[in-house]
Amino acid sequence: MTASIPTLPSQYDSSTTEAKWQAHWEENGVFIADPDHEGEPYCVVIPPPNVTGSLHMGHAFENALIDLLVRYHRMRGRNTLWLPGTDHASIAVQTILERQLRAENKTRDEIGRDAFLERAWAWKEESGGTIVGQLRRLGVSVDWSRERFTMDEGLSQAVLTAFGQLYDEGLIYRGQYMVNWCPASQSAVSDLEVENKEVDGHLWHFRYPLTEGGGYMEVATTRPETMLGDTAVAVNPTDERYTHLIGKTVMLPIMNREIPIIADEYVDASFGTGCVKITPAHDPNDFEMGKRHNLPFINIMNKDGSLNENAGEFQGQDRFEARKNVVKRMEADGFLVKIEDYKHAVPYSDRGKVPVEPLISTQWFVKIRPMADRALDFLDNHHDPVFVPERWTKVYRDWLVNLKDWCISRQLWWGHQIPAWYVVSETNGEITDDTPFVVAANDAEAREKAEAKFGADIQLEQDPDVLDTWFSSGLWPFSTMGWPDSTKDLETYYPTTTLVTGFDIIFFWVARMTMMAGHFTGKMPFQSVYIHGLVRDENNKKMSKSANNGIDPLVLINKYGTDALRYTLVREVTGAGQDIRLEYDRNTDESTSVEASRNFTNKLWNASRFVMMNLDGQTPEQLGLPEAEKLELCDRWILSRFHQVSRQVGQQLDHFAMGEAAKELYEFTWGDFCDWYIELVKSRLNQEADPESRRVVQQTLAYVLDGILRLLHPFMPHITEEVWQTLNQVTDGRVLALQQYPIADEAWIDADLEHQFELLFGVIRTIRKLRAEAGVKPSVAIATILQSEQASERSILTKGQAYIQDLAKVKDLTISETAPQQKMFAGVCGTVQVLVPLEGVVDVDALRGKLEKDLGKIEGEIKSLSGRLKNPGFVNKAPEDVVQGARDALAEAEKQAQILQNRLAQL
RNA sequence: GGGCGGUUAGCUCAGUUGGUAGAGCGCCUGCCUUACAAGCAGGAUGUCACAAGUUCGAGUCUUGUACCGCCCACCA
């Protein structure tokens, strides 16, 4: 067979190459998991992106990290599954849809639930499609055959089962409590969806007149409008200023309601006047106090944040409008004492971006303590799951410890409708707080259950509300694998191996998954949780929609390629869990850091081209491994380096040190392989070169390049696949993605040899430096004398003399024990004196300056080292090898100084 | 009010168990040396935020301070 030489185009085209392999992997089902596959299972479920539009840089970062881990373990032979999917994101999507409706001058009530949901599903199809397309462009090695959506049939079934079971166990209850009400989305939200913002507000001081005997109680508030719903004034029971008033009453201004003065430990006598107005229906503390003291709960607010009929003349006004008007009226009536500027925290709705209103309403809750305690038990007694970096364990734990019941009902339409049916015929066709209900998986079952209790002649209505999104995402690691059915996937891949996610989502999602999984599966859903930081913009600002400072991953992918972007993001994560900053120029859409990675892909590309041009059409397999005894020094050196790097990269990836591994591979590929090895062997690749030596080089080049491609594949999957396919001239459908990851062969690692090469490289650099300083043209070969008193060094130099001649462009190389006494350019590398005789061109003054500068440096070093060695504390207490190291360094420095002094003396 | 990160070259960041500071980008000089100018060779650059302590020795450990950032928190 005539060998056709495989070639690569001179320019790497990321876009066609990436698309080609993405399609190839998918069409050939390369990443489809098989529970019967050999190997220990390795499983990751994707943190499902919200179907709220498109992916952002954070997704690119997260999925680059996951794909790196997944591809690495797959190549290590694990039975791998990465399960993809998306999340319905109830509030977020509903907010988008309602904004669209508003633009059309419509409301959701006008179009009705069915039409609204139709639009929602259409949106989901579009956005979900976009996201899935973007994930494909990131080149993620997911199993698309197992793609899930939190509202698909299977997952909905899981939600029903989970809800039903929790209800039956008494862990879900319905009741009237104070919740965080978001007037913008007109829904309850959980504590987590509330964000406290520090605002410059005011503290209004009011006077409430005592009903008897004249005089006033002075109270202060940050929300004056709530006074309309006051039903008491409270003082601390030990506050002597007021003890005589406890049990008396004040007349609430405006409303002219007589309300009691009560005593409660909660009140801090040292704050303000020590009197607190109590609005049980509109403040969480007052709510508790109201229950303790049996106070009336007067709700003054509508669901949209306007005041209701209990607010008298202020009815119909928006809460902030009413605030102004109440103050005005209080002032007019002479009850306003003063207004202070006051900085305080105001709870804002995460989604609605407006202040939440504490409101009493009937909602569904999960009784959280049993589930949280179970998760805590796993953590405390089994160290499960393991957080990386470890410090997040405490964050996770503290939150579980302080967790309160979880409000899971949302007054929205997009989401899992609560599987509770009210027997409305019992309460005049309406759903009230007292309407009896049944929890069931569907209409039929509900009817059956209800009829058993209330007879056949009943009317049922399903709860209109939906569940908090996180209720279904909490089931994600097992619902996606078929739970509640027992499936082969569950049996094989559950619990999953690692969860990779951001710290911002530990409470929302990670903790919910551990609680749900602990409860329903009796296991923690993953062994480890790798927490990454945020991707920040070029100004170190958090990227957000509102700040409009997002950097679109696709822009950078189009410009530099997916591999380059991914590599940039990964190599930045050295400090695990730290936020990373992405360089970006908004005018040109350029990123210097991604460009650096793109340059690296290009370097790899061209090095591969060079190697392939010199293999005479043979593949690594055809060439085989070189025979050990035929290897030359530099061949052994690169093989030693290769195995050393393979070992380190493997260890780093096993410990989530992805950034360090990326850097290690960068240095090895660019530095050791391209800058040194390829340059060292170029002369042996000539057609005139010794055929046997040439073949050994071909074998070594092919072997190491093949290994580099494997090592780099999880980091840069597309370019490595492309090159590997070409290098190996694949025709049988093999893919690099399924090849074995290099495992270090310790026998090849030769620290002594690597050390020898450091000396050779040092000498080469010194000669190059002298040439540059002397202004010798790169094309001109020069004579060079290397002098060392140490036989061992001379031996190394002799063995490497061809390398020195090649890479330093030296024509006459002399290696000697003594140095000739004449004017020459001189430099020192270790204890090797490097001499370049260039009598004609030597600029004596420049040379003297240079030598004096070098000498100055060395003398500083000698001073520091000898000072240390004269210190008895150091010599007596420091470990022997450290002391010896200092002695060696001093000897070398003294030797260098002596050489330089000699040279100076000769000028 | 509690807790957690960070502060190292002009910029972005590394720095393993304490042994005397590094990489990329940028900058300066010289090179189109037939893999690569998205490249090659060479060069310059640091009171490691500040202070005290432990130690023979601190970027690294301890304590405190300052500044930046994040998380949690029911004082009206």
PDB file of C-alpha atoms in Angstrom, chain A residues 669-839:
ATOM      1  CA  THR A 669       3.041  20.926  24.963  1.00  0.00           C
ATOM      2  CA  TRP A 670       4.342  24.337  24.085  1.00  0.00           C
ATOM      3  CA  GLY A 671       7.555  24.382  26.050  1.00  0.00           C
ATOM      4  CA  ASP A 672       8.948  20.878  26.283  1.00  0.00           C
ATOM      5  CA  PHE A 673       7.480  19.382  23.159  1.00  0.00           C
ATOM      6  CA  CYS A 674       7.431  22.255  20.672  1.00  0.00           C
ATOM      7  CA  ASP A 675      10.183  24.583  21.794  1.00  0.00           C
ATOM      8  CA  TRP A 676      12.669  21.951  22.777  1.00  0.00           C
ATOM      9  CA  TYR A 677      11.995  18.453  21.553  1.00  0.00           C
ATOM     10  CA  ILE A 678      10.855  19.259  18.046  1.00  0.00           C
ATOM     11  CA  GLU A 679      13.744  21.668  17.614  1.00  0.00           C
ATOM     12  CA  LEU A 680      16.173  19.076  18.952  1.00  0.00           C
ATOM     13  CA  VAL A 681      15.113  16.413  16.472  1.00  0.00           C
ATOM     14  CA  LYS A 682      14.672  18.463  13.316  1.00  0.00           C
ATOM     15  CA  SER A 683      18.140  17.582  12.040  1.00  0.00           C
ATOM     16  CA  ARG A 684      17.432  13.889  12.509  1.00  0.00           C
ATOM     17  CA  LEU A 685      14.346  14.137  10.310  1.00  0.00           C
ATOM     18  CA  ASN A 686      16.219  15.171   7.172  1.00  0.00           C
ATOM     19  CA  GLN A 687      16.100  12.667   4.343  1.00  0.00           C
ATOM     20  CA  GLU A 688      19.917  12.506   4.562  1.00  0.00           C
ATOM     21  CA  ALA A 689      19.852  11.650   8.231  1.00  0.00           C
ATOM     22  CA  ASP A 690      20.620   8.210   9.565  1.00  0.00           C
ATOM     23  CA  PRO A 691      17.484   6.181   8.731  1.00  0.00           C
ATOM     24  CA  GLU A 692      17.503   4.317  12.008  1.00  0.00           C
ATOM     25  CA  SER A 693      17.783   7.485  14.055  1.00  0.00           C
ATOM     26  CA  ARG A 694      15.123   9.063  11.891  1.00  0.00           C
ATOM     27  CA  ARG A 695      12.770   6.194  12.540  1.00  0.00           C
ATOM     28  CA  VAL A 696      13.276   6.452  16.282  1.00  0.00           C
ATOM     29  CA  VAL A 697      12.382  10.129  16.122  1.00  0.00           C
ATOM     30  CA  GLN A 698       9.285   9.355  14.090  1.00  0.00           C
ATOM     31  CA  GLN A 699       8.234   6.757  16.614  1.00  0.00           C
ATOM     32  CA  THR A 700       8.831   9.057  19.537  1.00  0.00           C
ATOM     33  CA  LEU A 701       7.131  12.041  17.933  1.00  0.00           C
ATOM     34  CA  ALA A 702       4.123   9.969  17.000  1.00  0.00           C
ATOM     35  CA  TYR A 703       3.853   8.395  20.413  1.00  0.00           C
ATOM     36  CA  VAL A 704       4.174  11.636  22.345  1.00  0.00           C
ATOM     37  CA  LEU A 705       1.868  13.589  20.052  1.00  0.00           C
ATOM     38  CA  ASP A 706      -0.739  10.862  20.300  1.00  0.00           C
ATOM     39  CA  GLY A 707      -0.383  11.038  24.067  1.00  0.00           C
ATOM     40  CA  ILE A 708      -0.666  14.811  24.138  1.00  0.00           C
ATOM     41  CA  LEU A 709      -3.875  14.606  22.136  1.00  0.00           C
ATOM     42  CA  ARG A 710      -5.300  12.142  24.631  1.00  0.00           C
ATOM     43  CA  LEU A 711      -4.187  14.238  27.582  1.00  0.00           C
ATOM     44  CA  LEU A 712      -5.677  17.385  26.112  1.00  0.00           C
ATOM     45  CA  HIS A 713      -8.870  15.876  24.797  1.00  0.00           C
ATOM     46  CA  PRO A 714     -11.043  16.553  27.857  1.00  0.00           C
ATOM     47  CA  PHE A 715      -9.913  20.166  27.755  1.00  0.00           C
ATOM     48  CA  MET A 716     -10.119  20.768  24.014  1.00  0.00           C
ATOM     49  CA  PRO A 717     -12.214  17.958  22.610  1.00  0.00           C
ATOM     50  CA  HIS A 718     -12.691  19.113  19.029  1.00  0.00           C
ATOM     51  CA  ILE A 719      -9.227  19.999  17.826  1.00  0.00           C
ATOM     52  CA  THR A 720      -7.741  16.964  19.518  1.00  0.00           C
ATOM     53  CA  GLU A 721     -10.310  14.678  17.923  1.00  0.00           C
ATOM     54  CA  GLU A 722      -9.635  16.184  14.502  1.00  0.00           C
ATOM     55  CA  VAL A 723      -5.879  15.862  14.782  1.00  0.00           C
ATOM     56  CA  TRP A 724      -6.022  12.433  16.326  1.00  0.00           C
ATOM     57  CA  GLN A 725      -8.264  11.130  13.559  1.00  0.00           C
ATOM     58  CA  THR A 726      -5.861  12.431  10.962  1.00  0.00           C
ATOM     59  CA  LEU A 727      -2.754  11.285  12.761  1.00  0.00           C
ATOM     60  CA  ASN A 728      -4.178   7.796  13.127  1.00  0.00           C
ATOM     61  CA  GLN A 729      -5.813   7.824   9.687  1.00  0.00           C
ATOM     62  CA  VAL A 730      -8.977   6.455  11.237  1.00  0.00           C
ATOM     63  CA  THR A 731     -11.363   4.728   8.873  1.00  0.00           C
ATOM     64  CA  ASP A 732     -13.116   2.352  11.214  1.00  0.00           C
ATOM     65  CA  GLY A 733     -15.071   4.871  13.255  1.00  0.00           C
ATOM     66  CA  ARG A 734     -12.885   4.895  16.326  1.00  0.00           C
ATOM     67  CA  VAL A 735     -13.011   8.174  18.233  1.00  0.00           C
ATOM     68  CA  LEU A 736     -10.474   9.761  20.526  1.00  0.00           C
ATOM     69  CA  ALA A 737     -13.267  10.454  23.002  1.00  0.00           C
ATOM     70  CA  LEU A 738     -13.355   6.742  23.773  1.00  0.00           C
ATOM     71  CA  GLN A 739      -9.622   6.032  23.804  1.00  0.00           C
ATOM     72  CA  GLN A 740      -7.717   5.387  26.950  1.00  0.00           C
ATOM     73  CA  TYR A 741      -6.351   8.319  28.901  1.00  0.00           C
ATOM     74  CA  PRO A 742      -2.562   8.076  29.270  1.00  0.00           C
ATOM     75  CA  ILE A 743      -1.501   6.463  32.464  1.00  0.00           C
ATOM     76  CA  ALA A 744       2.008   7.214  33.554  1.00  0.00           C
ATOM     77  CA  ASP A 745       4.589   4.472  33.296  1.00  0.00           C
ATOM     78  CA  GLU A 746       6.892   5.263  36.178  1.00  0.00           C
ATOM     79  CA  ALA A 747       9.715   3.318  34.590  1.00  0.00           C
ATOM     80  CA  TRP A 748      10.146   6.064  32.032  1.00  0.00           C
ATOM     81  CA  ILE A 749      10.461   8.856  34.546  1.00  0.00           C
ATOM     82  CA  ASP A 750      14.128   9.768  34.951  1.00  0.00           C
ATOM     83  CA  ALA A 751      14.638  12.751  37.222  1.00  0.00           C
ATOM     84  CA  ASP A 752      18.399  12.682  36.736  1.00  0.00           C
ATOM     85  CA  LEU A 753      18.063  12.885  32.990  1.00  0.00           C
ATOM     86  CA  GLU A 754      15.627  15.777  33.237  1.00  0.00           C
ATOM     87  CA  HIS A 755      18.156  17.496  35.425  1.00  0.00           C
ATOM     88  CA  GLN A 756      20.882  17.024  32.852  1.00  0.00           C
ATOM     89  CA  PHE A 757      18.698  18.584  30.225  1.00  0.00           C
ATOM     90  CA  GLU A 758      18.163  21.592  32.419  1.00  0.00           C
ATOM     91  CA  LEU A 759      21.909  22.155  32.294  1.00  0.00           C
ATOM     92  CA  LEU A 760      21.985  21.719  28.527  1.00  0.00           C
ATOM     93  CA  PHE A 761      19.095  24.120  28.043  1.00  0.00           C
ATOM     94  CA  GLY A 762      20.727  26.583  30.403  1.00  0.00           C
ATOM     95  CA  VAL A 763      23.928  26.523  28.413  1.00  0.00           C
ATOM     96  CA  ILE A 764      22.022  26.931  25.154  1.00  0.00           C
ATOM     97  CA  ARG A 765      20.175  29.909  26.586  1.00  0.00           C
ATOM     98  CA  THR A 766      23.421  31.445  27.776  1.00  0.00           C
ATOM     99  CA  ILE A 767      24.978  31.157  24.348  1.00  0.00           C
ATOM    100  CA  ARG A 768      21.891  32.660  22.734  1.00  0.00           C
ATOM    101  CA  LYS A 769      22.019  35.490  25.205  1.00  0.00           C
ATOM    102  CA  LEU A 770      25.649  36.190  24.413  1.00  0.00           C
ATOM    103  CA  ARG A 771      24.880  36.139  20.725  1.00  0.00           C
ATOM    104  CA  ALA A 772      22.034  38.588  21.181  1.00  0.00           C
ATOM    105  CA  GLU A 773      24.198  40.892  23.269  1.00  0.00           C
ATOM    106  CA  ALA A 774      27.026  40.725  20.770  1.00  0.00           C
ATOM    107  CA  GLY A 775      24.626  41.426  17.954  1.00  0.00           C
ATOM    108  CA  VAL A 776      25.458  38.237  16.070  1.00  0.00           C
ATOM    109  CA  LYS A 777      22.972  37.620  13.263  1.00  0.00           C
ATOM    110  CA  PRO A 778      20.818  34.531  13.855  1.00  0.00           C
ATOM    111  CA  SER A 779      22.023  33.032  10.599  1.00  0.00           C
ATOM    112  CA  VAL A 780      25.730  33.207  11.526  1.00  0.00           C
ATOM    113  CA  ALA A 781      27.275  30.195  13.232  1.00  0.00           C
ATOM    114  CA  ILE A 782      29.883  30.991  15.850  1.00  0.00           C
ATOM    115  CA  ALA A 783      32.610  29.223  17.783  1.00  0.00           C
ATOM    116  CA  THR A 784      32.010  28.563  21.441  1.00  0.00           C
ATOM    117  CA  ILE A 785      34.084  27.285  24.316  1.00  0.00           C
ATOM    118  CA  LEU A 786      32.452  25.635  27.308  1.00  0.00           C
ATOM    119  CA  GLN A 787      34.624  25.335  30.331  1.00  0.00           C
ATOM    120  CA  SER A 788      33.899  23.401  33.489  1.00  0.00           C
ATOM    121  CA  GLU A 789      36.145  21.955  36.134  1.00  0.00           C
ATOM    122  CA  GLN A 790      33.627  19.219  36.850  1.00  0.00           C
ATOM    123  CA  ALA A 791      34.042  16.072  34.833  1.00  0.00           C
ATOM    124  CA  SER A 792      30.371  15.225  35.292  1.00  0.00           C
ATOM    125  CA  GLU A 793      29.313  18.479  33.716  1.00  0.00           C
ATOM    126  CA  ARG A 794      31.740  18.085  30.866  1.00  0.00           C
ATOM    127  CA  SER A 795      30.333  14.646  30.283  1.00  0.00           C
ATOM    128  CA  ILE A 796      26.785  15.972  30.021  1.00  0.00           C
ATOM    129  CA  LEU A 797      27.903  18.749  27.706  1.00  0.00           C
ATOM    130  CA  THR A 798      29.730  16.277  25.540  1.00  0.00           C
ATOM    131  CA  LYS A 799      26.733  14.004  25.295  1.00  0.00           C
ATOM    132  CA  GLY A 800      24.594  16.967  24.344  1.00  0.00           C
ATOM    133  CA  GLN A 801      27.013  18.751  22.108  1.00  0.00           C
ATOM    134  CA  ALA A 802      25.019  18.134  18.957  1.00  0.00           C
ATOM    135  CA  TYR A 803      22.003  19.726  20.657  1.00  0.00           C
ATOM    136  CA  ILE A 804      24.039  22.738  21.687  1.00  0.00           C
ATOM    137  CA  GLN A 805      25.408  23.163  18.200  1.00  0.00           C
ATOM    138  CA  ASP A 806      21.962  22.853  16.644  1.00  0.00           C
ATOM    139  CA  LEU A 807      19.966  25.072  18.913  1.00  0.00           C
ATOM    140  CA  ALA A 808      22.580  27.713  19.655  1.00  0.00           C
ATOM    141  CA  LYS A 809      23.931  27.800  16.112  1.00  0.00           C
ATOM    142  CA  VAL A 810      27.484  26.913  17.110  1.00  0.00           C
ATOM    143  CA  LYS A 811      29.998  25.704  14.538  1.00  0.00           C
ATOM    144  CA  ASP A 812      33.118  24.974  16.593  1.00  0.00           C
ATOM    145  CA  LEU A 813      32.276  23.728  20.043  1.00  0.00           C
ATOM    146  CA  THR A 814      35.099  23.172  22.479  1.00  0.00           C
ATOM    147  CA  ILE A 815      34.488  21.579  25.847  1.00  0.00           C
ATOM    148  CA  SER A 816      37.411  21.951  28.152  1.00  0.00           C
ATOM    149  CA  GLU A 817      38.551  21.863  31.734  1.00  0.00           C
ATOM    150  CA  THR A 818      40.482  25.119  31.495  1.00  0.00           C
ATOM    151  CA  ALA A 819      39.713  28.416  29.860  1.00  0.00           C
ATOM    152  CA  PRO A 820      41.993  30.228  27.446  1.00  0.00           C
ATOM    153  CA  GLN A 821      43.127  33.641  28.645  1.00  0.00           C
ATOM    154  CA  GLN A 822      41.904  36.034  25.996  1.00  0.00           C
ATOM    155  CA  LYS A 823      39.252  38.678  25.433  1.00  0.00           C
ATOM    156  CA  MET A 824      35.966  36.946  24.830  1.00  0.00           C
ATOM    157  CA  PHE A 825      32.272  37.332  25.400  1.00  0.00           C
ATOM    158  CA  ALA A 826      31.580  35.387  28.527  1.00  0.00           C
ATOM    159  CA  GLY A 827      28.633  34.131  30.476  1.00  0.00           C
ATOM    160  CA  VAL A 828      28.025  31.646  33.239  1.00  0.00           C
ATOM    161  CA  CYS A 829      25.484  28.917  33.608  1.00  0.00           C
ATOM    162  CA  GLY A 830      25.796  27.122  36.899  1.00  0.00           C
ATOM    163  CA  THR A 831      29.495  26.423  37.108  1.00  0.00           C
ATOM    164  CA  VAL A 832      29.912  26.221  33.364  1.00  0.00           C
ATOM    165  CA  GLN A 833      31.734  29.110  31.777  1.00  0.00           C
ATOM    166  CA  VAL A 834      30.487  29.977  28.321  1.00  0.00           C
ATOM    167  CA  LEU A 835      32.986  31.759  26.098  1.00  0.00           C
ATOM    168  CA  VAL A 836      32.461  33.210  22.670  1.00  0.00           C
ATOM    169  CA  PRO A 837      35.616  34.447  20.969  1.00  0.00           C
ATOM    170  CA  LEU A 838      34.636  37.434  18.917  1.00  0.00           C
ATOM    171  CA  GLU A 839      37.736  39.599  19.104  1.00  0.00           C
TER     172      GLU A 839
END
